[in-house]
């Protein structure tokens, strides 16, 4: 259980009615993580979703023959470990604390029960989850453009019907 | 993931009177609902229509050879286990397995229909769930599975209860079978002074629960609920040594003189095997009508304490009570492990309570583990 004020300061919870933030605070725990430690690994099932309070977390995936590759860095206010909310894992990437971090952790099934009980809160949580995922998708598309840039040289890409 | 209903693993709280809603929902879904009721001076599983029929405010006091009920407080589930268990409903004492009819010089055989209604049981304890896992091993997972048991077992809905107080005869913690409910329940209940907390154990449990009035639990409320069986565990007063140690010590000395002492007290009444939630011995009896045209084959509970249990062409093998007690004890705690990979005991203490002369399995094992003089 954490105080409501801590959640109020985080982007993920902004715009939520006070009673909802109060209920979310009731299932939240605060966690301090040292720089360099793993929060979860790819393929693991996880019971909690996290919101970064302070610090930075690096998301990584393992590529055969190359080892872990950093995909993205997650900062304050952002959601981490969303797989636990959608299908009870497995995690699609590993997360390593890039700096000392403070996280708010929410038990995923308790959060889902809360959403089931308060459908309006559920809608807000799912809206924020979708927004987080769309941001990840945007990053992924940028990465893809980067990966395929040699296959489509500027002349070919700019050509076509015009 | 559940498309409808509460997710498996989550905890919610309900007001105590709202347990009725759960019972109604189970009945609406077509279950025959069983729950604890005062019956013949004990708390036993019986058909339940209303939570008012439950033994609210009744507790049991158990000692070797002694079971007494008294009123204390106003909790629903402060009693422990009575003489009956799920065995009576999954593997009933008397079941028809075959009927034959003589028609125009030939026989016509019919297998009985599967039980008509699925069962939902309220108030099952962790030790009894462990016993069902043992029965599954014997009756479902062996080379031949029992069709009647399978039908009853597969449709079973379990609302288990985390024990809040142990009986003096309980030793579940040393058998790793309680007092906390860890697996096998559709819903697991924790009783607190003002409300119930329910943990969703299966998709079906989540669906049933979402049909009634509930509130989500805070982290603190979950922790408070989880303390209930932990406190009960601290108050357990009996224990058996580790499974392997018991197996080896019983195997090491089959002629221990303590068996003579037990045999002087044991009445071979078979109460221990009847009340044991895992004893599964049965025998087959054929009965025909007077015309000899119709014959019914029934499966009946049997006990290794009777004469005819070991009857073979040369007569009864285990003639003495000493041999029968030794057979029961060494099978339950030793050769059962070789046979099925688990102990046959779950630490419910029924054989201690319901033994008319108070033979105490934990004390007898301790004596058999002592040096043979």
Short mmCIF file of C-alpha atoms in Angstrom, two decimals:
data_model
loop_
_atom_site.label_atom_id
_atom_site.label_comp_id
_atom_site.label_asym_id
_atom_site.label_seq_id
_atom_site.Cartn_x
_atom_site.Cartn_y
_atom_site.Cartn_z
CA UNK A 1 0.00 0.00 0.00
CA UNK A 2 1.38 3.42 -0.96
CA UNK A 3 0.07 6.91 -0.32
CA UNK A 4 -2.25 8.48 -2.88
CA UNK A 5 0.06 11.47 -3.25
CA UNK A 6 2.78 9.31 -4.82
CA UNK A 7 0.38 8.05 -7.48
CA UNK A 8 -1.05 11.55 -8.07
CA UNK A 9 2.38 12.71 -9.20
CA UNK A 10 2.66 10.05 -11.94
CA UNK A 11 1.47 10.54 -15.50
CA UNK A 12 -0.19 7.14 -15.65
CA UNK A 13 -2.63 8.12 -12.90
CA UNK A 14 -3.27 11.71 -13.96
CA UNK A 15 -6.88 12.63 -14.69
CA UNK A 16 -8.28 9.74 -12.65
CA UNK A 17 -10.94 10.56 -10.02
CA UNK A 18 -9.55 10.60 -6.48
CA UNK A 19 -11.55 7.54 -5.37
CA UNK A 20 -10.02 5.44 -8.16
CA UNK A 21 -6.50 6.58 -7.28
CA UNK A 22 -7.28 5.66 -3.66
CA UNK A 23 -8.30 2.13 -4.71
CA UNK A 24 -5.23 1.74 -6.93
CA UNK A 25 -3.03 2.90 -4.04
CA UNK A 26 -4.54 0.06 -1.98
CA UNK A 27 -3.08 -2.57 -4.31
CA UNK A 28 0.19 -0.76 -5.04
CA UNK A 29 3.61 -1.39 -3.51
CA UNK A 30 6.73 0.70 -3.73
CA UNK A 31 9.94 -0.97 -4.89
CA UNK A 32 13.47 0.37 -4.99
CA UNK A 33 15.76 -1.24 -7.53
CA UNK A 34 19.49 -0.81 -7.83
CA UNK A 35 21.10 0.09 -11.14
CA UNK A 36 22.05 -3.00 -13.12
CA UNK A 37 19.57 -5.43 -11.55
CA UNK A 38 17.08 -7.36 -13.66
CA UNK A 39 13.39 -6.62 -13.06
CA UNK A 40 12.15 -9.49 -15.19
CA UNK A 41 13.43 -11.69 -17.98
CA UNK A 42 12.10 -12.44 -21.43
CA UNK A 43 9.72 -15.42 -21.41
CA UNK A 44 9.07 -15.27 -17.68
CA UNK A 45 5.53 -15.05 -16.37
CA UNK A 46 5.12 -12.08 -14.09
CA UNK A 47 2.55 -11.31 -11.45
CA UNK A 48 3.01 -7.53 -11.32
CA UNK A 49 2.88 -4.54 -13.64
CA UNK A 50 5.05 -1.56 -12.76
CA UNK A 51 5.02 2.16 -13.26
CA UNK A 52 8.39 3.88 -13.18
CA UNK A 53 8.54 6.67 -10.55
CA UNK A 54 12.15 7.72 -10.86
CA UNK A 55 15.08 6.37 -12.85
CA UNK A 56 15.37 4.61 -16.17
CA UNK A 57 14.71 1.02 -17.18
CA UNK A 58 16.18 -0.55 -20.27
CA UNK A 59 14.09 -3.06 -22.25
CA UNK A 60 16.12 -5.78 -23.95
CA UNK A 61 15.59 -8.82 -26.12
CA UNK A 62 17.97 -11.66 -26.77
CA UNK A 63 19.05 -12.19 -30.35
CA UNK A 64 20.69 -15.55 -31.10
CA UNK A 65 24.40 -15.06 -31.72
CA UNK A 66 24.35 -11.46 -30.53
CA UNK A 67 23.15 -11.61 -26.96
CA UNK A 68 20.89 -8.98 -25.40
CA UNK A 69 20.02 -5.95 -27.49
CA UNK A 70 18.61 -2.82 -25.97
CA UNK A 71 15.28 -1.91 -27.57
CA UNK A 72 14.08 1.06 -25.63
CA UNK A 73 14.48 3.01 -22.41
CA UNK A 74 11.47 3.57 -20.18
CA UNK A 75 11.33 6.64 -17.96
CA UNK A 76 9.23 8.12 -15.13
CA UNK A 77 5.46 7.77 -15.45
CA UNK A 78 5.67 4.97 -17.99
CA UNK A 79 4.17 1.48 -17.76
CA UNK A 80 6.39 -1.57 -17.54
CA UNK A 81 5.55 -5.28 -17.71
CA UNK A 82 2.16 -4.93 -19.42
CA UNK A 83 2.13 -8.63 -20.47
CA UNK A 84 1.08 -9.53 -16.93
CA UNK A 85 -2.15 -7.60 -17.49
CA UNK A 86 -3.11 -9.04 -20.85
CA UNK A 87 -2.41 -12.73 -20.79
CA UNK A 88 -0.53 -13.43 -17.58
CA UNK A 89 2.80 -13.22 -19.42
CA UNK A 90 5.14 -14.43 -20.76
CA UNK A 91 7.13 -11.20 -20.83
CA UNK A 92 7.99 -10.12 -24.35
CA UNK A 93 11.26 -8.45 -23.31
CA UNK A 94 13.67 -8.36 -20.39
CA UNK A 95 13.92 -5.27 -18.19
CA UNK A 96 17.13 -4.08 -16.50
CA UNK A 97 17.39 -1.03 -14.29
CA UNK A 98 19.66 1.40 -16.18
CA UNK A 99 19.89 3.65 -13.12
CA UNK A 100 18.70 3.32 -9.52
CA UNK A 101 14.92 3.20 -9.86
CA UNK A 102 11.83 3.60 -7.75
CA UNK A 103 8.83 1.68 -9.08
CA UNK A 104 5.19 1.37 -8.18
CA UNK A 105 4.19 -2.28 -8.57
CA UNK A 106 0.60 -3.42 -8.92
CA UNK A 107 -0.48 -7.04 -8.60
CA UNK A 108 -1.91 -7.77 -12.05
CA UNK A 109 -4.81 -10.03 -11.06
CA UNK A 110 -5.81 -7.69 -8.24
CA UNK A 111 -5.75 -4.82 -10.74
CA UNK A 112 -7.90 -6.83 -13.16
CA UNK A 113 -10.35 -7.60 -10.33
CA UNK A 114 -10.50 -3.88 -9.56
CA UNK A 115 -11.20 -3.14 -13.25
CA UNK A 116 -13.93 -5.79 -13.27
CA UNK A 117 -15.52 -4.24 -10.18
CA UNK A 118 -15.27 -0.64 -11.41
CA UNK A 119 -15.73 -0.82 -15.19
CA UNK A 120 -15.14 2.95 -15.58
CA UNK A 121 -11.81 2.61 -13.82
CA UNK A 122 -11.19 -0.48 -15.97
CA UNK A 123 -11.83 1.60 -19.09
CA UNK A 124 -9.36 4.24 -17.91
CA UNK A 125 -6.69 1.63 -17.08
CA UNK A 126 -7.17 -0.08 -20.44
CA UNK A 127 -7.07 3.30 -22.26
CA UNK A 128 -3.74 4.07 -20.60
CA UNK A 129 -2.48 0.58 -21.35
CA UNK A 130 -3.47 1.00 -25.01
CA UNK A 131 -1.74 4.37 -25.14
CA UNK A 132 1.43 2.81 -23.72
CA UNK A 133 1.28 -0.01 -26.25
CA UNK A 134 0.69 2.38 -29.16
CA UNK A 135 3.79 4.27 -28.11
CA UNK A 136 5.78 1.01 -28.07
CA UNK A 137 4.40 0.19 -31.51
CA UNK A 138 5.52 3.59 -32.78
CA UNK A 139 9.04 2.92 -31.50
CA UNK A 140 8.97 -0.52 -33.09
CA UNK A 141 8.02 0.98 -36.47
CA UNK A 142 10.89 3.43 -36.23
CA UNK A 143 13.19 0.50 -35.52
CA UNK A 144 11.79 -1.37 -38.51
CA UNK A 145 12.43 1.61 -40.78
CA UNK A 146 15.95 1.62 -39.46
CA UNK A 147 16.38 -2.13 -40.10
CA UNK A 148 15.07 -1.97 -43.68
CA UNK A 149 16.59 1.35 -44.74
CA UNK A 150 19.31 -0.36 -46.84
CA UNK A 151 16.78 -2.43 -48.78
CA UNK A 152 14.91 0.66 -49.92
CA UNK A 153 17.47 3.27 -51.06
CA UNK A 154 16.19 6.88 -51.07
CA UNK A 155 15.86 6.98 -54.86
CA UNK A 156 13.58 3.94 -54.97
CA UNK A 157 11.53 5.11 -52.00
CA UNK A 158 11.07 8.59 -53.44
CA UNK A 159 10.20 7.26 -56.91
CA UNK A 160 6.95 5.67 -57.93
CA UNK A 161 4.01 7.25 -59.60
CA UNK A 162 4.62 10.95 -59.16
CA UNK B 1 -7.07 -15.50 -19.63
CA UNK B 2 -10.74 -15.39 -18.61
CA UNK B 3 -12.93 -13.64 -21.10
CA UNK B 4 -15.66 -13.31 -18.46
CA UNK B 5 -15.40 -13.30 -14.71
CA UNK B 6 -12.62 -12.73 -12.25
CA UNK B 7 -9.04 -13.69 -13.09
CA UNK B 8 -7.53 -16.79 -11.48
CA UNK B 9 -5.32 -15.88 -8.55
CA UNK B 10 -7.12 -12.71 -7.50
CA UNK B 11 -8.55 -12.07 -4.04
CA UNK B 12 -11.89 -10.39 -3.37
CA UNK B 13 -13.96 -9.82 -0.24
CA UNK B 14 -17.61 -10.53 0.36
CA UNK B 15 -19.90 -9.85 3.29
CA UNK B 16 -20.63 -13.05 5.19
CA UNK B 17 -24.39 -13.14 4.37
CA UNK B 18 -23.50 -12.90 0.65
CA UNK B 19 -22.21 -16.47 0.78
CA UNK B 20 -25.89 -17.27 0.22
CA UNK B 21 -25.64 -15.64 -3.22
CA UNK B 22 -22.79 -17.96 -4.10
CA UNK B 23 -24.80 -20.97 -2.96
CA UNK B 24 -27.80 -19.78 -5.01
CA UNK B 25 -25.61 -19.22 -8.08
CA UNK B 26 -24.19 -22.75 -7.83
CA UNK B 27 -27.70 -24.16 -7.54
CA UNK B 28 -28.82 -22.06 -10.49
CA UNK B 29 -25.97 -23.57 -12.53
CA UNK B 30 -27.36 -27.03 -11.77
CA UNK B 31 -25.04 -28.15 -8.99
CA UNK B 32 -26.14 -30.25 -6.06
CA UNK B 33 -24.62 -28.12 -3.28
CA UNK B 34 -23.18 -29.84 -0.21
CA UNK B 35 -21.92 -28.04 2.83
CA UNK B 36 -21.30 -28.47 6.54
CA UNK B 37 -24.35 -29.25 8.70
CA UNK B 38 -24.96 -30.51 12.21
CA UNK B 39 -25.96 -34.12 11.82
CA UNK B 40 -25.97 -36.97 14.34
CA UNK B 41 -23.84 -35.05 16.83
CA UNK B 42 -21.13 -34.17 14.31
CA UNK B 43 -20.49 -31.66 11.54
CA UNK B 44 -20.85 -33.46 8.24
CA UNK B 45 -21.25 -32.66 4.56
CA UNK B 46 -24.91 -32.68 3.57
CA UNK B 47 -27.26 -30.99 1.09
CA UNK B 48 -27.35 -27.26 1.69
CA UNK B 49 -30.10 -24.86 0.59
CA UNK B 50 -29.41 -21.98 2.94
CA UNK B 51 -26.34 -20.74 4.79
CA UNK B 52 -28.57 -20.64 7.89
CA UNK B 53 -28.32 -24.45 7.90
CA UNK B 54 -24.56 -24.20 8.45
CA UNK B 55 -23.06 -24.75 11.92
CA UNK B 56 -22.48 -21.03 12.56
CA UNK B 57 -20.83 -20.57 15.94
CA UNK B 58 -20.16 -24.30 16.47
CA UNK B 59 -16.69 -25.69 17.01
CA UNK B 60 -15.45 -29.24 17.51
CA UNK B 61 -13.07 -30.46 20.18
CA UNK B 62 -11.13 -33.51 19.11
CA UNK B 63 -8.86 -35.85 21.04
CA UNK B 64 -7.92 -39.49 20.48
CA UNK B 65 -11.25 -41.34 20.65
CA UNK B 66 -13.19 -38.17 21.41
CA UNK B 67 -15.27 -35.69 19.38
CA UNK B 68 -17.46 -33.07 21.04
CA UNK B 69 -19.28 -30.02 19.68
CA UNK B 70 -19.77 -26.79 21.55
CA UNK B 71 -20.82 -23.24 20.75
CA UNK B 72 -18.16 -20.58 20.58
CA UNK B 73 -18.21 -17.24 18.77
CA UNK B 74 -20.11 -16.69 15.56
CA UNK B 75 -17.78 -17.89 12.80
CA UNK B 76 -19.00 -20.11 9.98
CA UNK B 77 -15.92 -22.29 9.56
CA UNK B 78 -14.22 -22.58 12.97
CA UNK B 79 -15.04 -26.29 13.14
CA UNK B 80 -12.35 -28.58 11.68
CA UNK B 81 -13.11 -31.93 10.00
CA UNK B 82 -15.89 -34.36 10.86
CA UNK B 83 -16.00 -38.13 10.29
CA UNK B 84 -17.03 -37.79 6.62
CA UNK B 85 -14.97 -36.49 3.74
CA UNK B 86 -15.26 -36.01 -0.01
CA UNK B 87 -14.54 -39.74 -0.39
CA UNK B 88 -18.16 -40.48 0.54
CA UNK B 89 -19.38 -38.46 -2.46
CA UNK B 90 -16.69 -39.18 -5.06
CA UNK B 91 -16.32 -42.86 -4.18
CA UNK B 92 -19.63 -43.66 -2.45
CA UNK B 93 -19.89 -46.55 0.04
CA UNK B 94 -22.29 -48.39 -2.24
CA UNK B 95 -22.40 -48.03 -6.03
CA UNK B 96 -24.09 -50.16 -8.66
CA UNK B 97 -21.60 -51.07 -11.34
CA UNK B 98 -23.54 -53.50 -13.52
CA UNK B 99 -26.96 -55.02 -14.05
CA UNK B 100 -27.70 -58.19 -15.92
CA UNK B 101 -31.01 -59.47 -17.14
CA UNK B 102 -31.67 -62.98 -18.38
CA UNK B 103 -33.82 -62.68 -21.51
CA UNK B 104 -34.95 -65.62 -23.68
CA UNK B 105 -31.95 -67.71 -22.76
CA UNK B 106 -29.32 -65.02 -23.15
CA UNK B 107 -27.98 -62.24 -20.88
CA UNK B 108 -28.34 -58.56 -21.36
CA UNK B 109 -25.87 -56.35 -19.47
CA UNK B 110 -26.38 -52.68 -18.72
CA UNK B 111 -23.94 -50.25 -17.19
CA UNK B 112 -25.48 -47.78 -14.76
CA UNK B 113 -26.03 -44.18 -15.82
CA UNK B 114 -23.52 -41.61 -14.61
CA UNK B 115 -24.57 -39.59 -11.54
CA UNK B 116 -27.31 -37.14 -12.52
CA UNK B 117 -26.08 -33.90 -10.97
CA UNK B 118 -22.62 -32.37 -10.66
CA UNK B 119 -21.53 -31.70 -7.08
CA UNK B 120 -20.44 -28.41 -5.55
CA UNK B 121 -18.97 -28.70 -2.06
CA UNK B 122 -18.60 -25.81 0.36
CA UNK B 123 -16.11 -25.97 3.22
CA UNK B 124 -13.56 -28.49 1.92
CA UNK B 125 -10.26 -28.32 3.85
CA UNK B 126 -6.73 -28.42 2.43
CA UNK B 127 -6.14 -31.93 3.83
CA UNK B 128 -9.26 -33.19 2.06
CA UNK B 129 -8.11 -31.67 -1.23
CA UNK B 130 -4.79 -33.48 -0.74
CA UNK B 131 -6.80 -36.67 -0.15
CA UNK B 132 -8.66 -36.17 -3.43
CA UNK B 133 -5.32 -35.83 -5.23
CA UNK B 134 -4.31 -39.17 -3.71
CA UNK B 135 -7.62 -40.78 -4.75
CA UNK B 136 -7.08 -39.37 -8.27
CA UNK B 137 -3.70 -41.07 -8.38
CA UNK B 138 -5.28 -44.39 -7.43
CA UNK B 139 -8.62 -44.26 -9.22
CA UNK B 140 -7.94 -42.10 -12.28
CA UNK B 141 -4.28 -42.26 -13.12
CA UNK B 142 -3.62 -45.95 -12.69
CA UNK B 143 -3.70 -48.51 -15.51
CA UNK B 144 -7.50 -48.66 -15.22
CA UNK B 145 -9.54 -45.64 -14.31
CA UNK B 146 -12.83 -45.90 -12.46
CA UNK B 147 -15.63 -44.55 -14.70
CA UNK B 148 -17.99 -43.68 -11.86
CA UNK B 149 -15.28 -41.83 -9.93
CA UNK B 150 -14.15 -40.03 -13.08
CA UNK B 151 -17.65 -38.72 -13.82
CA UNK B 152 -18.13 -37.46 -10.26
CA UNK B 153 -14.64 -36.01 -10.02
CA UNK B 154 -14.58 -34.13 -13.31
CA UNK B 155 -17.74 -32.16 -12.59
CA UNK B 156 -16.82 -31.40 -8.96
CA UNK B 157 -16.81 -27.74 -7.89
CA UNK B 158 -14.85 -27.02 -4.71
CA UNK B 159 -15.19 -24.02 -2.43
CA UNK B 160 -12.34 -24.76 -0.03
CA UNK B 161 -11.71 -23.16 3.35
CA UNK B 162 -8.35 -22.20 4.81
CA UNK B 163 -8.42 -23.56 8.37
CA UNK B 164 -8.46 -20.89 11.07
CA UNK B 165 -8.07 -23.28 13.99
CA UNK B 166 -6.65 -26.80 14.03
CA UNK B 167 -8.03 -29.68 16.06
CA UNK B 168 -5.70 -31.27 18.60
CA UNK B 169 -5.61 -34.34 16.33
CA UNK B 170 -4.48 -32.47 13.16
CA UNK B 171 -0.99 -32.89 11.71
CA UNK B 172 -1.42 -31.61 8.15
CA UNK B 173 1.62 -29.33 8.12
CA UNK B 174 3.99 -32.27 8.62
CA UNK B 175 2.31 -34.03 5.66
CA UNK B 176 2.59 -30.87 3.49
CA UNK B 177 -1.16 -30.89 3.01
CA UNK B 178 -2.37 -27.85 4.94
CA UNK B 179 -3.67 -25.84 6.68
CA UNK B 180 -3.48 -23.38 3.75
CA UNK B 181 -5.33 -24.29 0.55
CA UNK B 182 -2.71 -24.28 -2.20
CA UNK B 183 -4.23 -26.15 -5.13
CA UNK B 184 -7.30 -27.96 -6.37
CA UNK B 185 -9.97 -25.45 -5.28
CA UNK B 186 -12.20 -23.42 -7.59
CA UNK B 187 -12.51 -20.88 -4.79
CA UNK B 188 -10.59 -20.74 -1.51
CA UNK B 189 -12.15 -18.92 1.43
CA UNK B 190 -10.49 -17.15 4.36
CA UNK B 191 -12.75 -16.26 7.27
CA UNK B 192 -12.06 -12.97 9.06
CA UNK B 193 -14.13 -11.55 11.94
CA UNK B 194 -16.16 -9.23 9.72
CA UNK B 195 -16.04 -10.70 6.22
CA UNK B 196 -14.83 -13.48 3.95
CA UNK B 197 -11.93 -13.16 1.52
CA UNK B 198 -12.11 -15.45 -1.51
CA UNK B 199 -9.19 -16.43 -3.71
CA UNK B 200 -10.10 -17.42 -7.25
CA UNK B 201 -8.54 -20.81 -8.02
CA UNK B 202 -9.99 -21.56 -11.46
CA UNK B 203 -11.73 -19.97 -14.39
CA UNK B 204 -14.98 -21.62 -13.30
CA UNK B 205 -14.52 -20.20 -9.80
CA UNK B 206 -14.02 -16.71 -11.24
CA UNK B 207 -17.19 -16.97 -13.30
CA UNK B 208 -19.31 -18.15 -10.36
CA UNK B 209 -17.93 -15.43 -8.11
CA UNK B 210 -18.50 -12.64 -10.59
CA UNK B 211 -22.25 -13.37 -10.45
CA UNK B 212 -22.51 -12.25 -6.80
CA UNK B 213 -21.78 -9.11 -4.81
CA UNK B 214 -18.05 -8.68 -4.11
CA UNK B 215 -15.45 -5.99 -3.59
CA UNK B 216 -11.80 -5.98 -4.63
CA UNK B 217 -9.18 -6.51 -1.90
CA UNK B 218 -6.34 -4.14 -1.07
CA UNK B 219 -2.84 -5.56 -0.62
CA UNK B 220 -3.27 -5.20 3.15
CA UNK B 221 -6.54 -7.16 3.11
CA UNK B 222 -4.89 -9.96 1.10
CA UNK B 223 -2.00 -10.15 3.59
CA UNK B 224 -4.44 -10.18 6.51
CA UNK B 225 -6.33 -13.12 4.94
CA UNK B 226 -3.15 -15.08 4.26
CA UNK B 227 -2.29 -14.80 7.95
CA UNK B 228 -5.35 -16.92 8.89
CA UNK B 229 -3.93 -20.36 7.94
CA UNK B 230 -0.44 -19.30 9.07
CA UNK B 231 -1.74 -18.65 12.56
CA UNK B 232 -3.54 -22.01 12.51
CA UNK B 233 -0.32 -23.76 11.48
CA UNK B 234 1.48 -22.36 14.53
CA UNK B 235 -1.13 -23.97 16.77
CA UNK B 236 -0.75 -27.52 15.38
CA UNK B 237 0.26 -29.86 18.17
CA UNK B 238 0.90 -33.16 16.37
CA UNK B 239 3.35 -34.15 13.63
CA UNK B 240 4.79 -37.13 11.78
CA UNK B 241 8.46 -37.30 10.76
CA UNK B 242 9.29 -36.88 7.07
CA UNK B 243 7.63 -39.21 4.56
CA UNK B 244 10.86 -41.06 3.77
CA UNK B 245 11.84 -41.44 7.40
CA UNK B 246 8.48 -42.96 8.33
CA UNK B 247 8.59 -45.27 5.31
CA UNK B 248 12.04 -46.52 6.22
CA UNK B 249 11.45 -46.95 9.92
CA UNK B 250 8.27 -48.97 9.36
CA UNK B 251 9.98 -51.09 6.74
CA UNK B 252 13.01 -51.67 8.96
CA UNK B 253 11.17 -53.54 11.70
CA UNK B 254 8.00 -55.38 10.78
CA UNK B 255 8.21 -57.44 13.97
CA UNK B 256 8.44 -54.49 16.37
CA UNK B 257 6.99 -55.47 19.75
CA UNK B 258 4.89 -52.31 19.83
CA UNK B 259 2.54 -53.99 17.31
CA UNK B 260 1.61 -56.44 20.11
CA UNK B 261 0.64 -53.54 22.37
CA UNK B 262 -1.48 -51.91 19.66
CA UNK B 263 -3.16 -55.25 18.92
CA UNK B 264 -4.26 -55.52 22.54
CA UNK B 265 -6.16 -52.23 22.21
CA UNK B 266 -7.34 -52.37 18.58
CA UNK B 267 -10.90 -53.68 18.15
CA UNK B 268 -10.53 -54.13 14.36
CA UNK B 269 -13.74 -52.11 14.09
CA UNK B 270 -12.57 -50.46 10.83
CA UNK B 271 -13.55 -46.94 11.96
CA UNK B 272 -10.12 -45.68 10.88
CA UNK B 273 -10.48 -46.99 7.34
CA UNK B 274 -14.08 -45.77 7.00
CA UNK B 275 -13.24 -42.26 8.21
CA UNK B 276 -9.91 -42.08 6.35
CA UNK B 277 -10.31 -39.81 3.31
CA UNK B 278 -7.91 -41.92 1.21
CA UNK B 279 -8.66 -45.57 2.14
CA UNK B 280 -10.08 -46.85 -1.13
CA UNK B 281 -10.45 -50.63 -0.65
CA UNK B 282 -13.69 -51.97 -2.00
CA UNK B 283 -15.22 -55.33 -2.82
CA UNK B 284 -17.69 -56.47 -5.44
CA UNK B 285 -20.94 -58.19 -4.51
CA UNK B 286 -23.49 -59.77 -6.81
CA UNK B 287 -27.10 -60.08 -5.74
CA UNK B 288 -29.92 -61.60 -7.73
CA UNK B 289 -33.67 -61.44 -7.38
CA UNK B 290 -35.68 -64.55 -6.42
CA UNK B 291 -36.38 -65.57 -10.00
CA UNK B 292 -32.66 -65.48 -10.77
CA UNK B 293 -33.32 -63.42 -13.89
CA UNK B 294 -32.01 -60.09 -12.71
CA UNK B 295 -28.63 -59.65 -11.07
CA UNK B 296 -27.06 -56.48 -9.70
CA UNK B 297 -23.36 -56.04 -9.17
CA UNK B 298 -22.38 -53.51 -6.50
CA UNK B 299 -19.13 -52.03 -5.31
CA UNK B 300 -19.01 -51.67 -1.52
CA UNK B 301 -16.41 -50.11 0.76
CA UNK B 302 -14.18 -52.74 2.32
CA UNK B 303 -11.66 -52.60 5.14
CA UNK B 304 -8.36 -54.36 5.71
CA UNK B 305 -9.46 -54.84 9.34
CA UNK B 306 -12.05 -57.47 8.40
CA UNK B 307 -11.56 -61.23 8.15
CA UNK B 308 -12.51 -61.57 4.52
CA UNK B 309 -10.29 -58.73 3.23
CA UNK B 310 -7.36 -61.14 3.01
CA UNK B 311 -9.41 -64.26 2.32
CA UNK B 312 -7.89 -66.45 -0.37
CA UNK B 313 -8.31 -70.07 -1.40
CA UNK B 314 -6.29 -71.20 1.58
CA UNK B 315 -8.29 -69.07 4.02
CA UNK B 316 -7.73 -65.69 5.67
CA UNK B 317 -4.11 -64.59 5.38
CA UNK B 318 -4.14 -61.94 8.11
CA UNK B 319 -5.80 -63.81 10.93
CA UNK B 320 -4.69 -61.63 13.85
CA UNK B 321 -5.60 -58.03 14.64
CA UNK B 322 -1.88 -57.38 14.96
CA UNK B 323 -1.35 -58.41 11.33
CA UNK B 324 -4.28 -56.29 10.16
CA UNK B 325 -3.19 -53.14 11.99
CA UNK B 326 0.35 -53.61 10.70
CA UNK B 327 -0.98 -54.04 7.17
CA UNK B 328 -3.03 -50.82 7.42
CA UNK B 329 -0.24 -48.74 8.96
CA UNK B 330 2.57 -49.98 6.73
CA UNK B 331 0.47 -49.67 3.59
CA UNK B 332 -0.75 -46.16 4.45
CA UNK B 333 2.66 -44.76 5.40
CA UNK B 334 5.20 -46.97 3.68
CA UNK B 335 4.31 -49.27 0.77
CA UNK B 336 1.78 -46.70 -0.53
CA UNK B 337 4.79 -44.54 -1.43
CA UNK B 338 6.32 -47.38 -3.48
CA UNK B 339 2.96 -48.09 -5.08
CA UNK B 340 1.66 -44.59 -5.87
CA UNK B 341 4.55 -42.20 -5.29
CA UNK B 342 2.86 -40.41 -2.38
CA UNK B 343 2.09 -41.17 1.24
CA UNK B 344 -1.45 -42.41 1.81
CA UNK B 345 -1.85 -40.08 4.80
CA UNK B 346 -2.81 -36.38 4.67
CA UNK B 347 -2.68 -35.62 8.40
CA UNK B 348 -6.42 -34.95 8.89
CA UNK B 349 -6.42 -36.85 12.20
CA UNK B 350 -9.74 -38.62 11.57
CA UNK B 351 -8.33 -42.07 12.37
CA UNK B 352 -7.17 -40.71 15.75
CA UNK B 353 -10.46 -39.01 16.66
CA UNK B 354 -12.78 -41.76 15.49
CA UNK B 355 -10.83 -44.69 16.93
CA UNK B 356 -13.05 -45.85 19.81
CA UNK B 357 -9.98 -46.73 21.89
CA UNK B 358 -7.95 -43.68 20.87
CA UNK B 359 -5.11 -45.35 18.97
CA UNK B 360 -3.03 -42.41 17.82
CA UNK B 361 -1.20 -42.84 14.52
CA UNK B 362 1.39 -40.17 15.36
CA UNK B 363 2.11 -41.69 18.77
CA UNK B 364 2.28 -45.25 17.37
CA UNK B 365 4.75 -44.19 14.67
CA UNK B 366 6.86 -42.46 17.33
CA UNK B 367 6.83 -45.66 19.43
CA UNK B 368 7.67 -47.81 16.39
CA UNK B 369 10.53 -45.45 15.64
CA UNK B 370 11.99 -46.03 19.08
CA UNK B 371 14.61 -48.68 19.73
CA UNK B 372 13.30 -52.20 19.86
CA UNK B 373 14.15 -53.60 23.27
#
